[in-house]
GROMACS .gro file of C-alpha atoms in nm:
model
  186
    1MET     CA    1  -2.320  14.338  -1.665
    2LEU     CA    2  -2.509  14.019  -1.725
    3SER     CA    3  -2.322  13.883  -1.429
    4GLY     CA    4  -2.516  14.141  -1.215
    5ARG     CA    5  -2.178  14.322  -1.145
    6ARG     CA    6  -2.140  14.699  -1.170
    7LEU     CA    7  -1.842  14.820  -1.369
    8ASP     CA    8  -1.718  15.161  -1.311
    9LEU     CA    9  -1.576  15.290  -1.634
   10LEU     CA   10  -1.370  15.557  -1.486
   11ASP     CA   11  -1.203  15.329  -1.201
   12PRO     CA   12  -1.277  14.966  -1.319
   13ALA     CA   13  -1.220  14.702  -1.044
   14PRO     CA   14  -1.067  14.372  -1.166
   15GLY     CA   15  -1.328  14.182  -0.944
   16ASP     CA   16  -1.610  14.324  -1.145
   17ILE     CA   17  -1.491  14.176  -1.466
   18GLU     CA   18  -1.622  13.828  -1.570
   19VAL     CA   19  -1.500  13.641  -1.889
   20ALA     CA   20  -1.856  13.549  -1.958
   21ASP     CA   21  -1.954  13.920  -1.975
   22ILE     CA   22  -1.659  13.978  -2.218
   23ALA     CA   23  -1.753  13.675  -2.431
   24HIS     CA   24  -2.119  13.776  -2.418
   25GLY     CA   25  -2.055  14.141  -2.525
   26LEU     CA   26  -1.786  14.106  -2.780
   27ALA     CA   27  -1.996  13.839  -2.964
   28ARG     CA   28  -2.269  14.118  -3.009
   29VAL     CA   29  -2.044  14.422  -3.114
   30ALA     CA   30  -2.010  14.409  -3.487
   31ARG     CA   31  -1.672  14.480  -3.656
   32TRP     CA   32  -1.692  14.702  -3.968
   33ASN     CA   33  -2.015  14.852  -3.825
   34GLY     CA   34  -2.187  14.549  -3.958
   35GLN     CA   35  -2.124  14.629  -4.298
   36THR     CA   36  -1.994  14.283  -4.396
   37ARG     CA   37  -2.150  14.021  -4.626
   38GLY     CA   38  -2.369  13.721  -4.502
   39PRO     CA   39  -2.658  13.668  -4.271
   40HIS     CA   40  -2.444  13.713  -3.955
   41VAL     CA   41  -2.212  14.017  -3.850
   42PHE     CA   42  -1.858  13.951  -3.794
   43SER     CA   43  -1.807  14.026  -3.427
   44VAL     CA   44  -1.536  14.156  -3.221
   45ALA     CA   45  -1.514  13.804  -3.056
   46GLN     CA   46  -1.441  13.659  -3.383
   47HIS     CA   47  -1.178  13.931  -3.449
   48SER     CA   48  -1.016  13.855  -3.134
   49LEU     CA   49  -0.993  13.476  -3.215
   50LEU     CA   50  -0.856  13.562  -3.548
   51VAL     CA   51  -0.592  13.800  -3.391
   52GLU     CA   52  -0.489  13.517  -3.157
   53ALA     CA   53  -0.459  13.272  -3.440
   54VAL     CA   54  -0.265  13.525  -3.665
   55GLY     CA   55  -0.024  13.594  -3.366
   56ARG     CA   56   0.054  13.238  -3.307
   57HIS     CA   57   0.129  13.210  -3.686
   58LEU     CA   58   0.366  13.503  -3.677
   59ALA     CA   59   0.522  13.386  -3.342
   60PRO     CA   60   0.483  12.991  -3.312
   61GLY     CA   61   0.656  13.010  -2.985
   62CYS     CA   62   0.382  13.206  -2.814
   63THR     CA   63   0.299  13.094  -2.466
   64ASP     CA   64  -0.053  13.057  -2.343
   65ARG     CA   65  -0.018  13.386  -2.156
   66ASP     CA   66   0.090  13.541  -2.465
   67GLY     CA   67  -0.221  13.406  -2.656
   68LEU     CA   68  -0.439  13.540  -2.390
   69GLU     CA   69  -0.296  13.874  -2.453
   70LEU     CA   70  -0.376  13.846  -2.798
   71LEU     CA   71  -0.725  13.711  -2.732
   72LEU     CA   72  -0.803  13.983  -2.488
   73HIS     CA   73  -0.660  14.281  -2.680
   74ASP     CA   74  -1.009  14.437  -2.753
   75ALA     CA   75  -1.175  14.325  -2.439
   76PRO     CA   76  -1.262  14.672  -2.345
   77GLU     CA   77  -1.503  14.687  -2.631
   78TYR     CA   78  -1.737  14.456  -2.450
   79VAL     CA   79  -1.841  14.763  -2.231
   80VAL     CA   80  -1.779  15.068  -2.467
   81GLY     CA   81  -1.849  14.907  -2.795
   82ASP     CA   82  -1.658  14.926  -3.120
   83ILE     CA   83  -1.641  15.319  -3.129
   84ILE     CA   84  -1.501  15.374  -3.481
   85SER     CA   85  -1.153  15.512  -3.525
   86PRO     CA   86  -1.269  15.865  -3.646
   87LEU     CA   87  -1.471  15.917  -3.331
   88LYS     CA   88  -1.175  15.774  -3.120
   89ALA     CA   89  -0.952  16.021  -3.285
   90ALA     CA   90  -1.188  16.305  -3.207
   91ILE     CA   91  -1.224  16.229  -2.838
   92GLY     CA   92  -0.864  16.168  -2.830
   93ASP     CA   93  -0.705  16.077  -2.493
   94ALA     CA   94  -1.041  16.094  -2.314
   95TYR     CA   95  -1.136  15.758  -2.496
   96ARG     CA   96  -0.800  15.600  -2.499
   97GLY     CA   97  -0.792  15.665  -2.099
   98VAL     CA   98  -1.107  15.475  -2.053
   99GLU     CA   99  -0.994  15.183  -2.272
  100LEU     CA  100  -0.655  15.161  -2.119
  101ARG     CA  101  -0.812  15.156  -1.757
  102LEU     CA  102  -1.029  14.884  -1.869
  103LEU     CA  103  -0.771  14.671  -2.043
  104ALA     CA  104  -0.539  14.715  -1.717
  105ALA     CA  105  -0.828  14.579  -1.509
  106VAL     CA  106  -0.889  14.286  -1.757
  107ARG     CA  107  -0.525  14.206  -1.736
  108ARG     CA  108  -0.522  14.217  -1.348
  109ARG     CA  109  -0.837  14.014  -1.333
  110PHE     CA  110  -0.677  13.728  -1.539
  111GLY     CA  111  -0.332  13.762  -1.393
  112LEU     CA  112  -0.158  13.926  -1.710
  113ALA     CA  113   0.118  14.157  -1.652
  114ALA     CA  114   0.146  14.468  -1.905
  115PRO     CA  115   0.283  14.322  -2.225
  116SER     CA  116   0.664  14.341  -2.311
  117PRO     CA  117   0.739  14.576  -2.589
  118ALA     CA  118   0.788  14.274  -2.814
  119LEU     CA  119   0.444  14.120  -2.731
  120ALA     CA  120   0.278  14.473  -2.778
  121ARG     CA  121   0.424  14.488  -3.121
  122LEU     CA  122   0.305  14.125  -3.206
  123VAL     CA  123  -0.037  14.216  -3.068
  124LYS     CA  124  -0.048  14.526  -3.301
  125ARG     CA  125   0.097  14.351  -3.612
  126ALA     CA  126  -0.165  14.051  -3.560
  127ASP     CA  127  -0.442  14.308  -3.521
  128ARG     CA  128  -0.342  14.493  -3.840
  129ILE     CA  129  -0.311  14.168  -4.040
  130ALA     CA  130  -0.641  14.035  -3.916
  131ALA     CA  131  -0.801  14.367  -4.018
  132HIS     CA  132  -0.664  14.336  -4.363
  133VAL     CA  133  -0.810  13.967  -4.397
  134GLU     CA  134  -1.137  14.113  -4.276
  135ALA     CA  135  -1.127  14.409  -4.501
  136VAL     CA  136  -1.071  14.203  -4.805
  137ARG     CA  137  -1.266  13.894  -4.729
  138LEU     CA  138  -1.565  14.052  -4.549
  139ALA     CA  139  -1.585  14.427  -4.602
  140GLY     CA  140  -1.549  14.443  -4.971
  141PHE     CA  141  -1.201  14.622  -4.985
  142ALA     CA  142  -0.971  14.579  -5.268
  143ARG     CA  143  -0.636  14.439  -5.172
  144GLU     CA  144  -0.455  14.760  -5.263
  145GLU     CA  145  -0.718  14.956  -5.059
  146ALA     CA  146  -0.659  14.721  -4.750
  147GLU     CA  147  -0.287  14.754  -4.790
  148ARG     CA  148  -0.314  15.147  -4.782
  149TYR     CA  149  -0.501  15.122  -4.457
  150PHE     CA  150  -0.366  14.827  -4.285
  151GLY     CA  151  -0.028  14.743  -4.456
  152ARG     CA  152   0.070  14.451  -4.638
  153SER     CA  153  -0.073  14.110  -4.541
  154VAL     CA  154   0.111  13.786  -4.496
  155ASP     CA  155   0.041  13.447  -4.624
  156LEU     CA  156  -0.184  13.273  -4.363
  157PRO     CA  157  -0.280  12.897  -4.365
  158GLU     CA  158  -0.644  12.816  -4.443
  159PRO     CA  159  -0.747  12.727  -4.072
  160VAL     CA  160  -0.650  13.073  -3.967
  161LEU     CA  161  -0.831  13.238  -4.276
  162ALA     CA  162  -1.147  13.018  -4.197
  163LEU     CA  163  -1.180  13.224  -3.889
  164ALA     CA  164  -1.281  13.527  -4.098
  165GLU     CA  165  -1.623  13.380  -4.176
  166PRO     CA  166  -1.917  13.536  -3.976
  167TRP     CA  167  -2.072  13.295  -3.739
  168PRO     CA  168  -2.406  13.312  -3.539
  169THR     CA  169  -2.369  13.520  -3.213
  170ALA     CA  170  -2.400  13.216  -2.989
  171GLU     CA  171  -2.132  13.033  -3.183
  172ALA     CA  172  -1.880  13.321  -3.159
  173GLU     CA  173  -1.955  13.365  -2.786
  174ALA     CA  174  -1.903  12.989  -2.716
  175ARG     CA  175  -1.589  12.977  -2.938
  176PHE     CA  176  -1.430  13.281  -2.751
  177LEU     CA  177  -1.515  13.132  -2.422
  178ALA     CA  178  -1.365  12.779  -2.525
  179ARG     CA  179  -1.052  12.955  -2.643
  180PHE     CA  180  -1.011  13.174  -2.326
  181ASN     CA  181  -1.070  12.862  -2.108
  182ALA     CA  182  -0.800  12.662  -2.310
  183LEU     CA  183  -0.544  12.951  -2.256
  184CYS     CA  184  -0.641  13.039  -1.895
  185PRO     CA  185  -0.789  12.719  -1.723
  186ARG     CA  186  -0.921  12.781  -1.379
   0.00000   0.00000   0.00000
């Protein structure tokens, strides 16, 4: 890690996780394998910000802890990268186990309990809606095609939709860190 810490993927220690490493890594992992329009990739850091905004739109009463769960839902990808879904399916439980251990360590590091079933459903729904928005706005999917893969979208306000615009890496990293700090002040 850039922080100089070593992270054991098979047994990650919460103390070895730094939010700066997460922000740095997620800002450099491209969603959609980089197959989006424009001069910049759409990063997992940006996707995470979009998921948090979608989740707050769906559930306006979200607490900051809920927002942090939404924001950090893909945090393991800062280490393992955005391994595409077919590869995840082929590897199966071995990959999922690594991802779950990392996510558990991230949660412990930042004082988050495992999400309630309702919060887990919200994260999953917000993630799918964000993927639908990204597919149509960035990856060239027709709406019908996006619905087939990600389900129906919802009407989102323009400030949320505006998050689905690729930014320079440094901006994605800074905005992810700023949002994290707003949700989890130290």
